[in-house]
Amino acid sequence: MDIRKQFGANVRKHRQATGLSQEQFALQHDIDRTYVSGIERGKRNPTIVIVNKFAKALDVSIADLFDGCD
Amino acid sequence: MDIRKQFGANVRKHRQATGLSQEQFALQHDIDRTYVSGIERGKRNPTIVIVNKFAKALDVSIADLFDGCD
């Protein structure tokens, strides 16, 4: 699977586990909602600085966000 | 520590473990040598597609490259 798709699925899984909608999550963490949507759909190719921001916002490890990507 | 610095240190550690110089590693994996150098010095902000390429080239997991970054 394309790493962007698997990474996006992982972000979605952990974001849903917070109980927040994309909009609430984006607002809470000062991230553009359409960017969150694009990442979750595997349409974006985020940098490691953005990966780190999402891991902190979701309160998971960076490795968690790459689960199943190897 | 800035995630780019820690990521770069991890790439350097694993690249050195292959016994290859930056130049040999770059040549072998069709990556620009100055880009490898920039990543190892923490000066670059690679995307997850590039992270995946380095993990495959170094024959390590993506999580290995983010060791110590959380």
XYZ file of N, CA, C and O in Angstrom:
560
model
N 0.859 -1.204 0.000
C 0.000 0.000 0.000
C 0.885 1.240 0.000
O 1.931 1.262 0.650
N 0.471 2.266 -0.713
C 1.164 3.553 -0.747
C 1.268 4.075 0.693
O 0.288 4.110 1.427
N 2.493 4.478 1.065
C 2.719 4.912 2.459
C 1.768 6.050 2.861
O 1.304 6.107 3.998
N 1.426 6.909 1.887
C 0.539 8.039 2.220
C -0.840 7.531 2.634
O -1.472 8.070 3.535
N -1.296 6.457 1.963
C -2.630 5.894 2.284
C -2.600 5.256 3.680
O -3.513 5.486 4.478
N -1.552 4.450 3.958
C -1.476 3.772 5.267
C -1.299 4.788 6.383
O -1.939 4.716 7.423
N -0.411 5.787 6.145
C -0.204 6.843 7.148
C -1.525 7.567 7.418
O -1.909 7.785 8.563
N -2.241 7.890 6.351
C -3.527 8.582 6.479
C -4.549 7.779 7.247
O -5.278 8.301 8.101
N -4.587 6.472 6.976
C -5.529 5.595 7.691
C -5.184 5.564 9.191
O -6.076 5.566 10.043
N -3.880 5.573 9.488
C -3.464 5.570 10.897
C -3.866 6.876 11.583
O -4.341 6.877 12.719
N -3.650 8.015 10.882
C -4.034 9.311 11.457
C -5.545 9.310 11.726
O -5.993 9.690 12.802
N -6.313 8.816 10.761
C -7.780 8.802 10.922
C -8.174 7.948 12.134
O -8.976 8.382 12.974
N -7.577 6.757 12.228
C -7.903 5.843 13.339
C -7.657 6.538 14.693
O -8.510 6.534 15.575
N -6.490 7.166 14.820
C -6.156 7.806 16.105
C -6.971 9.091 16.316
O -7.333 9.412 17.437
N -7.275 9.800 15.236
C -8.101 11.014 15.381
C -9.509 10.609 15.820
O -10.066 11.211 16.757
N -10.070 9.580 15.221
C -11.412 9.115 15.611
C -11.414 8.655 17.067
O -12.389 8.852 17.803
N -10.306 8.060 17.503
C -10.213 7.572 18.886
C -10.268 8.736 19.881
O -10.633 8.551 21.049
N -9.949 9.955 19.400
C -10.047 11.114 20.304
C -11.501 11.556 20.451
O -11.828 12.390 21.284
N -12.360 11.042 19.558
C -13.771 11.448 19.613
C -14.030 12.779 18.931
O -15.153 13.280 18.916
N -12.967 13.365 18.368
C -13.120 14.661 17.705
C -13.418 14.473 16.213
O -12.899 13.543 15.581
N -14.222 15.371 15.664
C -14.407 15.389 14.215
C -13.137 15.982 13.598
O -12.313 16.582 14.303
N -12.994 15.865 12.281
C -11.841 16.472 11.607
C -11.812 17.978 11.933
O -10.752 18.533 12.221
N -12.995 18.566 11.876
C -13.097 20.027 12.084
C -12.660 20.399 13.502
O -11.832 21.296 13.694
N -13.149 19.625 14.495
C -12.804 19.938 15.890
C -11.307 19.731 16.114
O -10.629 20.547 16.741
N -10.777 18.642 15.569
C -9.349 18.320 15.720
C -8.494 19.421 15.071
O -7.542 19.918 15.664
N -8.903 19.833 13.864
C -8.144 20.854 13.122
C -8.151 22.178 13.896
O -7.107 22.807 14.085
N -9.326 22.527 14.403
C -9.475 23.782 15.145
C -8.626 23.749 16.410
O -7.861 24.668 16.704
N -8.725 22.629 17.112
C -8.028 22.485 18.403
C -6.499 22.587 18.248
O -5.794 23.029 19.154
N -6.005 22.152 17.086
C -4.548 22.072 16.910
C -4.021 23.034 15.844
O -2.891 22.888 15.358
N -4.905 23.988 15.463
C -4.479 25.043 14.545
C -3.910 24.466 13.236
O -2.816 24.824 12.781
N -4.671 23.480 12.711
C -4.296 22.871 11.428
C -5.484 23.099 10.482
O -6.639 23.026 10.890
N -5.210 23.364 9.228
C -6.289 23.578 8.262
C -7.087 22.286 8.082
O -6.523 21.208 7.859
N -8.420 22.402 8.195
C -9.265 21.190 8.155
C -9.095 20.422 6.845
O -9.035 19.195 6.820
N -8.988 21.137 5.729
C -8.863 20.438 4.448
C -7.522 19.690 4.389
O -7.412 18.662 3.721
N -6.534 20.186 5.140
C -5.230 19.495 5.169
C -5.372 18.184 5.945
O -4.879 17.140 5.532
N -6.141 18.240 7.067
C -6.381 17.013 7.842
C -7.100 15.999 6.955
O -6.712 14.828 6.874
N -8.098 16.464 6.236
C -8.857 15.582 5.349
C -7.951 14.984 4.280
O -7.988 13.779 4.003
N -7.122 15.822 3.688
C -6.212 15.349 2.636
C -5.228 14.315 3.150
O -4.928 13.307 2.484
N -4.728 14.520 4.381
C -3.780 13.556 4.979
C -4.517 12.224 5.211
O -4.025 11.160 4.841
N -5.729 12.319 5.806
C -6.458 11.083 6.147
C -6.831 10.293 4.894
O -6.946 9.072 4.934
N -7.048 10.988 3.758
C -7.400 10.307 2.504
C -6.145 9.857 1.741
O -6.213 9.345 0.631
N -4.962 10.106 2.302
C -3.726 9.652 1.641
C -3.349 10.504 0.445
O -2.566 10.085 -0.410
N -3.893 11.702 0.387
C -3.628 12.592 -0.765
C -2.444 13.536 -0.496
O -2.012 14.248 -1.398
N -1.974 13.588 0.729
C -0.893 14.513 1.065
C 0.394 13.745 1.342
O 0.352 12.554 1.658
N 1.511 14.427 1.244
C 2.829 13.821 1.466
C 3.551 14.659 2.522
O 4.459 15.417 2.220
N 3.115 14.544 3.784
C 3.615 15.434 4.835
C 5.091 15.247 5.140
O 5.659 14.159 4.939
N 5.694 16.320 5.632
C 7.102 16.255 6.050
C 7.190 15.718 7.476
O 6.183 15.641 8.183
N 8.417 15.419 7.884
C 8.585 14.843 9.231
C 8.215 15.867 10.311
O 7.761 15.496 11.397
N 8.357 17.154 10.037
C 7.958 18.176 11.021
C 6.438 18.125 11.220
O 5.945 18.180 12.342
N 5.694 17.929 10.136
C 4.225 17.815 10.212
C 3.841 16.495 10.879
O 2.936 16.447 11.715
N 4.560 15.422 10.544
C 4.313 14.123 11.183
C 4.443 14.269 12.704
O 3.596 13.802 13.469
N 5.478 14.970 13.132
C 5.719 15.172 14.567
C 4.575 15.958 15.195
O 4.100 15.629 16.281
N 4.078 16.983 14.467
C 2.973 17.809 14.966
C 1.719 16.948 15.155
O 1.029 17.042 16.161
N 1.437 16.064 14.182
C 0.255 15.198 14.288
C 0.417 14.198 15.439
O -0.528 13.950 16.189
N 1.612 13.652 15.595
C 1.825 12.667 16.676
C 1.579 13.335 18.033
O 0.883 12.772 18.887
N 2.115 14.556 18.206
C 1.898 15.267 19.478
C 0.399 15.584 19.654
O -0.167 15.364 20.728
N -0.253 16.050 18.581
C -1.663 16.434 18.670
C -2.545 15.224 18.998
O -3.526 15.325 19.730
N -2.172 14.055 18.474
C -2.952 12.835 18.690
C -2.503 12.084 19.935
O -3.106 11.079 20.323
N -1.389 12.590 20.523
C -0.831 11.967 21.737
C -0.482 10.489 21.497
O -0.823 9.606 22.292
N 0.150 10.241 20.347
C 0.634 8.895 20.029
C 2.105 9.029 19.629
O 2.598 10.145 19.420
N 2.791 7.886 19.515
C 4.188 7.958 19.076
C 4.226 8.106 17.549
O 3.262 7.758 16.847
N 5.343 8.599 17.047
C 5.509 8.705 15.595
C 5.423 7.305 14.982
O 4.784 7.105 13.938
N 6.011 6.323 15.672
C 5.962 4.942 15.163
C 4.518 4.459 15.008
O 4.190 3.763 14.031
N 3.642 4.895 15.925
C 2.221 4.521 15.815
C 1.648 4.992 14.479
O 0.822 4.301 13.869
N 2.043 6.168 14.033
C 1.483 6.728 12.799
C 2.021 6.021 11.547
O 1.472 6.173 10.461
N 3.138 5.279 11.736
C 3.678 4.536 10.587
C 3.411 3.032 10.704
O 3.968 2.230 9.964
N 2.521 2.660 11.631
C 2.163 1.249 11.801
C 1.700 0.664 10.466
O 0.835 1.246 9.794
N 2.284 -0.460 10.086
C 1.858 -1.109 8.845
C 2.399 -0.475 7.578
O 2.065 -0.881 6.463
N 3.294 0.511 7.747
C 3.825 1.190 6.541
C 5.087 0.522 5.995
O 5.563 0.873 4.913
N 5.698 -0.378 6.762
C 6.936 -1.021 6.268
C 6.641 -2.193 5.334
O 5.567 -2.743 5.378
N 15.053 17.817 21.168
C 15.893 17.991 19.977
C 14.971 18.122 18.755
O 13.937 17.458 18.688
N 15.313 18.971 17.839
C 14.567 19.154 16.594
C 14.493 17.795 15.891
O 15.494 17.102 15.732
N 13.269 17.433 15.467
C 13.078 16.110 14.874
C 13.979 15.891 13.659
O 14.478 14.788 13.436
N 14.269 16.975 12.918
C 15.129 16.818 11.734
C 16.536 16.386 12.142
O 17.186 15.589 11.474
N 17.022 16.942 13.270
C 18.379 16.584 13.756
C 18.412 15.116 14.201
O 19.341 14.380 13.849
N 17.390 14.701 14.988
C 17.392 13.317 15.499
C 17.216 12.330 14.352
O 17.880 11.302 14.278
N 16.291 12.672 13.410
C 16.078 11.811 12.247
C 17.388 11.677 11.455
O 17.802 10.577 11.084
N 18.047 12.814 11.265
C 19.300 12.801 10.510
C 20.374 11.978 11.178
O 21.114 11.226 10.524
N 20.445 12.070 12.518
C 21.441 11.283 13.251
C 21.145 9.785 13.094
O 22.073 8.972 12.950
N 19.848 9.446 13.083
C 19.480 8.029 12.906
C 19.859 7.536 11.516
O 20.376 6.426 11.351
N 19.589 8.374 10.496
C 19.945 7.984 9.122
C 21.446 7.762 9.039
O 21.905 6.746 8.496
N 22.218 8.692 9.638
C 23.697 8.579 9.592
C 24.156 7.280 10.270
O 24.976 6.547 9.709
N 23.593 6.993 11.443
C 23.984 5.786 12.197
C 23.768 4.531 11.340
O 24.653 3.682 11.197
N 22.566 4.447 10.726
C 22.255 3.251 9.922
C 23.037 3.227 8.607
O 23.423 2.167 8.122
N 23.268 4.417 8.020
C 24.054 4.448 6.781
C 25.496 4.010 7.083
O 26.065 3.197 6.350
N 26.053 4.490 8.187
C 27.434 4.093 8.544
C 27.498 2.586 8.823
O 28.494 1.925 8.503
N 26.418 2.039 9.368
C 26.393 0.597 9.667
C 26.441 -0.228 8.381
O 26.844 -1.397 8.392
N 26.057 0.391 7.250
C 26.141 -0.350 5.979
C 27.594 -0.386 5.486
O 27.921 -1.113 4.542
N 28.449 0.453 6.074
C 29.847 0.505 5.629
C 30.026 1.374 4.392
O 31.142 1.511 3.880
N 28.927 1.970 3.926
C 29.025 2.798 2.712
C 29.283 4.258 3.087
O 28.774 4.758 4.100
N 30.038 4.944 2.259
C 30.190 6.393 2.422
C 28.886 7.042 1.948
O 28.052 6.391 1.295
N 28.700 8.335 2.259
C 27.510 9.039 1.764
C 27.432 8.907 0.240
O 26.379 8.665 -0.331
N 28.597 9.079 -0.379
C 28.651 9.075 -1.846
C 28.235 7.700 -2.397
O 27.398 7.605 -3.290
N 28.811 6.629 -1.793
C 28.492 5.274 -2.266
C 27.011 4.981 -2.048
O 26.310 4.465 -2.918
N 26.498 5.344 -0.868
C 25.080 5.125 -0.530
C 24.184 5.881 -1.509
O 23.222 5.326 -2.055
N 24.531 7.142 -1.769
C 23.715 7.982 -2.667
C 23.695 7.387 -4.075
O 22.639 7.261 -4.706
N 24.877 6.984 -4.525
C 25.010 6.411 -5.874
C 24.182 5.132 -5.986
O 23.394 4.941 -6.915
N 24.335 4.288 -4.965
C 23.704 2.957 -4.980
C 22.163 3.064 -4.994
O 21.478 2.207 -5.546
N 21.653 4.140 -4.414
C 20.189 4.259 -4.269
C 19.606 5.426 -5.065
O 18.474 5.855 -4.820
N 20.423 5.943 -5.993
C 19.950 6.995 -6.903
C 19.352 8.196 -6.146
O 18.226 8.651 -6.396
N 20.128 8.608 -5.116
C 19.749 9.785 -4.325
C 20.898 10.784 -4.455
O 22.065 10.401 -4.459
N 20.569 12.065 -4.547
C 21.609 13.093 -4.662
C 22.448 13.124 -3.386
O 21.908 13.191 -2.273
N 23.783 13.063 -3.543
C 24.670 12.994 -2.368
C 24.484 14.190 -1.440
O 24.464 14.044 -0.221
N 24.308 15.379 -2.016
C 24.166 16.549 -1.138
C 22.867 16.465 -0.346
O 22.761 16.972 0.758
N 21.868 15.757 -0.906
C 20.602 15.575 -0.180
C 20.822 14.644 1.004
O 20.344 14.912 2.113
N 21.607 13.560 0.790
C 21.923 12.644 1.899
C 22.650 13.419 2.997
O 22.310 13.326 4.178
N 23.600 14.232 2.599
C 24.369 15.026 3.568
C 23.446 15.985 4.326
O 23.512 16.095 5.550
N 22.562 16.647 3.590
C 21.630 17.588 4.228
C 20.714 16.905 5.219
O 20.433 17.421 6.317
N 20.245 15.699 4.851
C 19.369 14.941 5.767
C 20.146 14.560 7.036
O 19.679 14.774 8.156
N 21.362 14.038 6.837
C 22.148 13.564 7.992
C 22.512 14.714 8.926
O 22.655 14.525 10.129
N 22.664 15.937 8.385
C 23.001 17.101 9.212
C 21.746 17.768 9.788
O 21.805 18.798 10.446
N 20.568 17.203 9.501
C 19.336 17.756 10.075
C 18.888 19.038 9.410
O 18.084 19.796 9.961
N 19.387 19.268 8.210
C 19.068 20.514 7.499
C 17.860 20.343 6.557
O 17.374 21.321 5.990
N 17.414 19.106 6.346
C 16.315 18.855 5.429
C 15.063 18.449 6.195
O 15.151 18.003 7.341
N 13.932 18.592 5.548
C 12.649 18.246 6.164
C 11.923 17.285 5.223
O 10.984 17.660 4.523
N 12.396 16.032 5.149
C 11.897 15.088 4.147
C 10.432 14.712 4.348
O 9.901 14.770 5.459
N 9.821 14.341 3.233
C 8.431 13.881 3.283
C 8.409 12.389 3.628
O 9.432 11.708 3.583
N 7.188 11.892 3.906
C 7.089 10.482 4.297
C 7.454 9.555 3.135
O 7.969 8.448 3.348
N 7.254 9.988 1.904
C 7.660 9.163 0.748
C 9.182 9.008 0.727
O 9.707 7.918 0.512
N 9.898 10.096 1.039
C 11.370 10.055 1.085
C 11.818 9.226 2.306
O 12.745 8.424 2.222
N 11.115 9.394 3.432
C 11.435 8.602 4.636
C 11.354 7.112 4.290
O 12.241 6.319 4.627
N 10.288 6.740 3.583
C 10.100 5.340 3.199
C 11.240 4.852 2.299
O 11.759 3.745 2.466
N 11.663 5.726 1.371
C 12.762 5.376 0.447
C 14.051 5.126 1.231
O 14.778 4.158 0.989
N 14.320 5.979 2.236
C 15.547 5.807 3.038
C 15.461 4.527 3.884
O 16.437 3.797 4.013
N 14.278 4.258 4.449
C 14.130 3.052 5.279
C 14.397 1.804 4.439
O 15.133 0.896 4.860
N 13.821 1.780 3.234
C 14.048 0.618 2.339
C 15.538 0.532 1.955
O 16.145 -0.547 2.012
N 16.147 1.674 1.614
C 17.551 1.677 1.177
C 18.485 1.230 2.307
O 19.490 0.543 2.074
N 18.121 1.594 3.548
C 18.960 1.249 4.704
C 18.574 -0.102 5.302
O 19.217 -0.590 6.220
N 17.477 -0.673 4.742
C 16.977 -1.977 5.220
C 16.677 -1.951 6.729
O 17.064 -2.844 7.486
N 15.995 -0.853 7.136
C 15.548 -0.736 8.532
C 14.063 -0.368 8.501
O 13.530 -0.027 7.433
N 13.406 -0.422 9.662
C 11.995 -0.021 9.691
C 11.918 1.505 9.755
O 12.880 2.185 10.161
N 10.768 2.032 9.360
C 10.563 3.488 9.454
C 10.672 3.912 10.922
O 11.299 4.931 11.241
N 10.136 3.076 11.824
C 10.223 3.404 13.262
C 11.677 3.542 13.704
O 12.005 4.424 14.514
N 12.557 2.717 13.128
C 13.988 2.822 13.472
C 14.511 4.228 13.162
O 15.331 4.773 13.904
N 14.055 4.820 12.074
C 14.573 6.127 11.663
C 14.032 7.251 12.547
O 14.558 8.356 12.542
N 12.936 6.934 13.301
C 12.380 7.953 14.207
C 12.718 7.652 15.665
O 12.169 8.251 16.579
N 13.619 6.716 15.887
C 14.035 6.367 17.244
C 14.503 7.623 17.978
O 15.329 8.389 17.459
N 13.910 7.859 19.155
C 14.350 9.010 19.957
C 13.731 10.326 19.535
O 14.038 11.382 20.086
N 12.821 10.259 18.555
C 12.236 11.518 18.061
C 10.996 11.936 18.846
O 10.506 13.045 18.681
N 10.411 11.046 19.643
C 9.181 11.383 20.385
C 9.491 12.167 21.661
O 10.595 12.097 22.155
